[in-house]
PDB file of C-alpha atoms in Angstrom:
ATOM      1  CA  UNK C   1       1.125  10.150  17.443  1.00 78.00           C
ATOM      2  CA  UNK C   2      -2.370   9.382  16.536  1.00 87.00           C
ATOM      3  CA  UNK C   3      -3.831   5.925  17.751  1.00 92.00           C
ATOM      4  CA  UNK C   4      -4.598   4.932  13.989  1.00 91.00           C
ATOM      5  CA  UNK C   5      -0.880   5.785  13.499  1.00 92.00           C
ATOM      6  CA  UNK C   6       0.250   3.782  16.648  1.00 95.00           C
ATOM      7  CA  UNK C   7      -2.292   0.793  15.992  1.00 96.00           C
ATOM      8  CA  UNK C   8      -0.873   0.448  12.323  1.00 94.00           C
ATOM      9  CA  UNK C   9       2.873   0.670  13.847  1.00 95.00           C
ATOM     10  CA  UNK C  10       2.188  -2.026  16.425  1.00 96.00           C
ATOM     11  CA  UNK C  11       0.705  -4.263  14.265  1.00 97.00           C
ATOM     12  CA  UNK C  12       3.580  -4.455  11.394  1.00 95.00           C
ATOM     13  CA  UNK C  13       5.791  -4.649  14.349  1.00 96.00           C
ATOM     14  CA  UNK C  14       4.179  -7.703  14.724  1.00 96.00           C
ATOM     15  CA  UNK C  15       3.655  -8.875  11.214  1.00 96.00           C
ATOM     16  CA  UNK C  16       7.363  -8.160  10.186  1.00 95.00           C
ATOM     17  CA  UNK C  17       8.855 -11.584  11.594  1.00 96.00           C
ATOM     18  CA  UNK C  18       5.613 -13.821   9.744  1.00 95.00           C
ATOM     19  CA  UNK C  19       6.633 -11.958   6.873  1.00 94.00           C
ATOM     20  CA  UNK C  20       9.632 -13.388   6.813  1.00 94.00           C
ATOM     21  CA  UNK C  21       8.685 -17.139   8.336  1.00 94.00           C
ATOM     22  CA  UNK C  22       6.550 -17.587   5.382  1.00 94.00           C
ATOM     23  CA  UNK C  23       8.318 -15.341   3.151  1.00 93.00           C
ATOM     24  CA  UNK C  24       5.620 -12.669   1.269  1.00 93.00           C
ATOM     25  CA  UNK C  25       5.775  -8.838   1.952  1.00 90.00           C
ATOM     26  CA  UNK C  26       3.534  -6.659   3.950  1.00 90.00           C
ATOM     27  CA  UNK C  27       2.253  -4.321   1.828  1.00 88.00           C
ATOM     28  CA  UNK C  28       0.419  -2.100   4.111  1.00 88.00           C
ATOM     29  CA  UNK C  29      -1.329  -2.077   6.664  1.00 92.00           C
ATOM     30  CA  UNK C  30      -4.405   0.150   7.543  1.00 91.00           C
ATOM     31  CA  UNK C  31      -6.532   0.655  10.766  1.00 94.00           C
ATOM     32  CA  UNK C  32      -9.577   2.022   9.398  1.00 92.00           C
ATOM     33  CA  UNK C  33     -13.462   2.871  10.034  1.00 92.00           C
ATOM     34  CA  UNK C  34     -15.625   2.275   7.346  1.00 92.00           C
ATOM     35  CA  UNK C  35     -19.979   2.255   8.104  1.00 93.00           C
ATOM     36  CA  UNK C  36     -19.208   2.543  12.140  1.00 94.00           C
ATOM     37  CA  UNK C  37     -16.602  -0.242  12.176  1.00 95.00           C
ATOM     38  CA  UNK C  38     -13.386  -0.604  12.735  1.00 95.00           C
ATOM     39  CA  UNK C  39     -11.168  -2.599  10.477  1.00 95.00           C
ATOM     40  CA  UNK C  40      -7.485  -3.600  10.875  1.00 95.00           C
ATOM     41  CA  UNK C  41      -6.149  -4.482   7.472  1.00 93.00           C
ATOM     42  CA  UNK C  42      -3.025  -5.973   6.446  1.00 94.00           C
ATOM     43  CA  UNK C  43      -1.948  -6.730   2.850  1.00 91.00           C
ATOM     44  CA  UNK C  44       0.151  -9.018   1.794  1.00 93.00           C
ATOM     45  CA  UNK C  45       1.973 -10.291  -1.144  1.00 89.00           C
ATOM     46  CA  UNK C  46       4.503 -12.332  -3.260  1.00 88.00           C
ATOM     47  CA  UNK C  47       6.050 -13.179  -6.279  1.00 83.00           C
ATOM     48  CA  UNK C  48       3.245 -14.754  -7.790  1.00 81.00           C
ATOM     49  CA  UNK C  49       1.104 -13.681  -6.300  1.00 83.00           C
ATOM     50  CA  UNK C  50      -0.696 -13.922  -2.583  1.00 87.00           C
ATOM     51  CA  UNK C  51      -3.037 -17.423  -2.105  1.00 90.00           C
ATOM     52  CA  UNK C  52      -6.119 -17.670   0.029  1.00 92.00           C
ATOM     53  CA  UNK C  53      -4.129 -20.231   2.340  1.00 94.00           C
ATOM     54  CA  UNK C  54      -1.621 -17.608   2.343  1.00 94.00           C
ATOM     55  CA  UNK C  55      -3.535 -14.942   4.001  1.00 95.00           C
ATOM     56  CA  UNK C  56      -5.598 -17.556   6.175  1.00 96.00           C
ATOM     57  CA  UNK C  57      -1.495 -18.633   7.664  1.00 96.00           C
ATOM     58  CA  UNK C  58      -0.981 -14.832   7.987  1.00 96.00           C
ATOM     59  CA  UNK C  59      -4.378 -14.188   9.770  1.00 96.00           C
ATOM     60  CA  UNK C  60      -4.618 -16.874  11.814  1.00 96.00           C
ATOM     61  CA  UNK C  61      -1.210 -16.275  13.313  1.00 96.00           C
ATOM     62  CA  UNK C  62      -1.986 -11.970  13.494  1.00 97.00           C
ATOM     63  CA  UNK C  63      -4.879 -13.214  15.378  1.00 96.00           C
ATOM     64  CA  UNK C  64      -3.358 -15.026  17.934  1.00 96.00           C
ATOM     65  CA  UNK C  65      -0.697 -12.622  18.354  1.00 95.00           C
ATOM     66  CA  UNK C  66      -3.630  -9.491  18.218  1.00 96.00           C
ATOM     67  CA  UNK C  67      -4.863 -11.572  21.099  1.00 95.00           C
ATOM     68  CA  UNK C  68      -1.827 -11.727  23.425  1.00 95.00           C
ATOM     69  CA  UNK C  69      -0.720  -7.987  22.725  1.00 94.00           C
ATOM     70  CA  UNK C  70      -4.349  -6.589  22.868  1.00 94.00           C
ATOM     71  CA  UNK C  71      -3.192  -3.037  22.384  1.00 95.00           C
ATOM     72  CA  UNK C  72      -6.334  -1.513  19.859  1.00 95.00           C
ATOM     73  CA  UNK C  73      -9.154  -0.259  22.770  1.00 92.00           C
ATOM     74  CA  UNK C  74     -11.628  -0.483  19.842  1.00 93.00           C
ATOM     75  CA  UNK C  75     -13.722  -3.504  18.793  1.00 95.00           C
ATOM     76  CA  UNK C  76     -12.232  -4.209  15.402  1.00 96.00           C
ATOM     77  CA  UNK C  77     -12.362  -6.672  12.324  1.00 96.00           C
ATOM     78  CA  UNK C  78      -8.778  -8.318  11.180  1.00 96.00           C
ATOM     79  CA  UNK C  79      -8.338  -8.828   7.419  1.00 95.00           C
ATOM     80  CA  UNK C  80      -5.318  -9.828   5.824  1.00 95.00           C
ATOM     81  CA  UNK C  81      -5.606  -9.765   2.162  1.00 91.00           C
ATOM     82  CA  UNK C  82      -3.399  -8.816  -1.396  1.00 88.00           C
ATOM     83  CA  UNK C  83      -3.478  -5.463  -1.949  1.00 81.00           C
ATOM     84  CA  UNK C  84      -5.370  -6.057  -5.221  1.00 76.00           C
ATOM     85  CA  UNK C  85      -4.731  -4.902  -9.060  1.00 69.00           C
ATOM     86  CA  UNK C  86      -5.335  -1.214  -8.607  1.00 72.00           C
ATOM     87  CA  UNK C  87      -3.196  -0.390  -5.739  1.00 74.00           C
ATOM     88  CA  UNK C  88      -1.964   2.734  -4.360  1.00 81.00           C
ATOM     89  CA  UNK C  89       1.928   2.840  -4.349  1.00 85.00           C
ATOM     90  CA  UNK C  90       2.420   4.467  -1.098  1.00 82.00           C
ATOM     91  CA  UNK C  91       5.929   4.000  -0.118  1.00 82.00           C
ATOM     92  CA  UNK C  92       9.503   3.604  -1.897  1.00 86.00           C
ATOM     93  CA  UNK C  93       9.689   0.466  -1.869  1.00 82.00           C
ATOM     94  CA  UNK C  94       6.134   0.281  -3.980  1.00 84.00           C
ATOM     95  CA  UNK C  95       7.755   2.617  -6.039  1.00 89.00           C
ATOM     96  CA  UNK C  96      10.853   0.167  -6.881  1.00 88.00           C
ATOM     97  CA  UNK C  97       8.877  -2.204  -7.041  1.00 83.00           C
ATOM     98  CA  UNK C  98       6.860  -0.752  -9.708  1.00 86.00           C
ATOM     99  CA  UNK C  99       9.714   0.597 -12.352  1.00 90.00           C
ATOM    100  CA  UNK C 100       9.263  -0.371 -15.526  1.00 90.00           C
ATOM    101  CA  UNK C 101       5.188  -0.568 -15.484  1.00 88.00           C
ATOM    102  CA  UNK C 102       2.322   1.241 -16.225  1.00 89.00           C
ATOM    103  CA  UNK C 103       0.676   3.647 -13.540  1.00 91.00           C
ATOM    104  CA  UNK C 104      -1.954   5.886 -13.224  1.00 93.00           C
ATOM    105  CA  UNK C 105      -0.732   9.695 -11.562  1.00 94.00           C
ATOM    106  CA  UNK C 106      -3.577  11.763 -10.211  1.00 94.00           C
ATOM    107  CA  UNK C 107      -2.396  15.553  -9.314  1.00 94.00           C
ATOM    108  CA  UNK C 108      -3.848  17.732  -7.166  1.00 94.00           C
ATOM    109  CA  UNK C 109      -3.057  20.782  -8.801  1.00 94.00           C
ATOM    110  CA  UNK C 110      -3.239  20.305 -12.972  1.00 93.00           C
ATOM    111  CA  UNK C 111      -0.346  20.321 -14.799  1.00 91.00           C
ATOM    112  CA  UNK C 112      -0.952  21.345 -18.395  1.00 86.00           C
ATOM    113  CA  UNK C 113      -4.483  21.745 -17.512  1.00 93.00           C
ATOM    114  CA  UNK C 114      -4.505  18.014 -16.849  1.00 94.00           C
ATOM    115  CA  UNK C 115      -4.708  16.294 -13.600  1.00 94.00           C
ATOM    116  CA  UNK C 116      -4.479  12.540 -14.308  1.00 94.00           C
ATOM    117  CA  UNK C 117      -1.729  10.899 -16.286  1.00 93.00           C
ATOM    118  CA  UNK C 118      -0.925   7.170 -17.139  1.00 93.00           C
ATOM    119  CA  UNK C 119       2.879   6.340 -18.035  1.00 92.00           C
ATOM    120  CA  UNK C 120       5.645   4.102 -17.502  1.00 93.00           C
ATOM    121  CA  UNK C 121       7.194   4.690 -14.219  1.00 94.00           C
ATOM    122  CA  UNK C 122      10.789   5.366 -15.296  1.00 95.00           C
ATOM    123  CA  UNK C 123      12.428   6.809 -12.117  1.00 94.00           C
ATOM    124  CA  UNK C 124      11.600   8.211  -8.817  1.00 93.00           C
ATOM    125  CA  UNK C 125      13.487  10.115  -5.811  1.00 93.00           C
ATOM    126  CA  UNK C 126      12.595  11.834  -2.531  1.00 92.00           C
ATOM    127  CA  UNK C 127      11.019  14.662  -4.469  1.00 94.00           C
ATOM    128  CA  UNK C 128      10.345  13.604  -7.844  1.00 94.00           C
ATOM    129  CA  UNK C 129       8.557  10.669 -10.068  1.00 95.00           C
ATOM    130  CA  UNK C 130       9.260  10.428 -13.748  1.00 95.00           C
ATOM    131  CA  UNK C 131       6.530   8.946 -16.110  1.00 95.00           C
ATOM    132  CA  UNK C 132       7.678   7.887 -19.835  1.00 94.00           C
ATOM    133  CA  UNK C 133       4.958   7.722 -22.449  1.00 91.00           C
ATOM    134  CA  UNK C 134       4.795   5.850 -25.776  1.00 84.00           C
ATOM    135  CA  UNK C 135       5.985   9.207 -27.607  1.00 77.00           C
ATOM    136  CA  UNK C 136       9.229   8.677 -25.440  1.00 79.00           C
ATOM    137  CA  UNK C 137       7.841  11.654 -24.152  1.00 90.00           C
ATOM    138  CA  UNK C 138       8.840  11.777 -20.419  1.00 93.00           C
ATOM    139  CA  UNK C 139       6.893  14.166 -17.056  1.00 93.00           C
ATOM    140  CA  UNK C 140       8.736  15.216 -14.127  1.00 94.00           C
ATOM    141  CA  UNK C 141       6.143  14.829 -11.315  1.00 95.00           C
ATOM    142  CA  UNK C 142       6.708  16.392  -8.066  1.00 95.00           C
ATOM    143  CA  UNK C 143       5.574  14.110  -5.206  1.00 94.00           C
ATOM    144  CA  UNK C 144       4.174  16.643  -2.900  1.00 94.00           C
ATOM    145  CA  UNK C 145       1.540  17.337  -6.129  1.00 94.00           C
ATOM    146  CA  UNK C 146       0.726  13.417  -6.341  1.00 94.00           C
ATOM    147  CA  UNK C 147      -2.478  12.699  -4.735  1.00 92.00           C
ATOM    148  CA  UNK C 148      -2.783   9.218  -5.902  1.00 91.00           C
ATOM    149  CA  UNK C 149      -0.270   6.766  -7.872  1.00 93.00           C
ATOM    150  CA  UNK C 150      -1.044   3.312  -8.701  1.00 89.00           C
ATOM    151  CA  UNK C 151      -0.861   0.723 -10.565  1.00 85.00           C
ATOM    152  CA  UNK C 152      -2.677   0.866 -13.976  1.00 84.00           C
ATOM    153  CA  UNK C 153      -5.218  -1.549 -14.856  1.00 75.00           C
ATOM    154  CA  UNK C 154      -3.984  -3.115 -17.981  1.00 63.00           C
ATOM    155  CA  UNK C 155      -6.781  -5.294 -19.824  1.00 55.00           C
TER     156      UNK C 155
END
């Protein structure tokens, strides 16, 4: 396993029993270099939506804990914030989360010569997610073709 891989596994290890103490979800989190630094990034949320005190309780306490474990070799910078509006819906539970609303699908092979679709997510399994559009037109997706998926911005 790669360190990123190991440094992300660690740390949700370690997030998983906040979550739960002040009840919001971990997201995701990401151990990533961006301009020569390292960041550690956790994201958090809750229905409702995620506060500013919420993520200061969250990174105060993954600081501390950061501290004592001190497993990442790297000098790093620990964020802890929502995942945002646009978000990538990376695992199954984002996925569940997620039926019933709008997302944007980007493909990276084109399916009738079109590589980005925006839909209702209507169902998903290991190998498949189904978009409905306003037509009640409906698009089989296979994952393994699904380069991005995310929530749609919806002004």
């Amino acid at each position: 396993m790669a360190k990123k891989e190991l440094y992300e596994q660690k740390t949700e290890a370690l997030l998983l029993p906040m979550m739960e103490e002040h009840q919001v979800e971990l997201v995701d989190v990401e151990f990533v270099k961006e301009a020569g630094t390292w960041f550690l990034r956790a994201y958090i949320d809750k229905p409702g939506g995620i506060t500013i005190d919420d993520c200061e309780v969250i990174s105060r306490a993954l600081s501390d804990r950061m501290d004592e474990e001190d497993f990442i070799e790297e000098a790093y910078i620990l964020e802890v914030s929502s995942p945002g509006l646009g978000r990538p819906l990376k695992k199954d539970k984002d996925l569940e989360r997620s039926l019933g609303e709008s997302v944007d699908v980007k493909l990276f092979r084109a399916m009738d010569r079109q590589k980005e679709f925006t839909g209702i997510l209507k169902a998903w399994d290991k190998d498949t997610v189904t978009l409905e559009f306003e037509e009640e037109a409906e698009l089989v997706i296979e994952r393994s073709n699904i380069a991005l998926i995310r929530l749609a911005f919806d002004f």
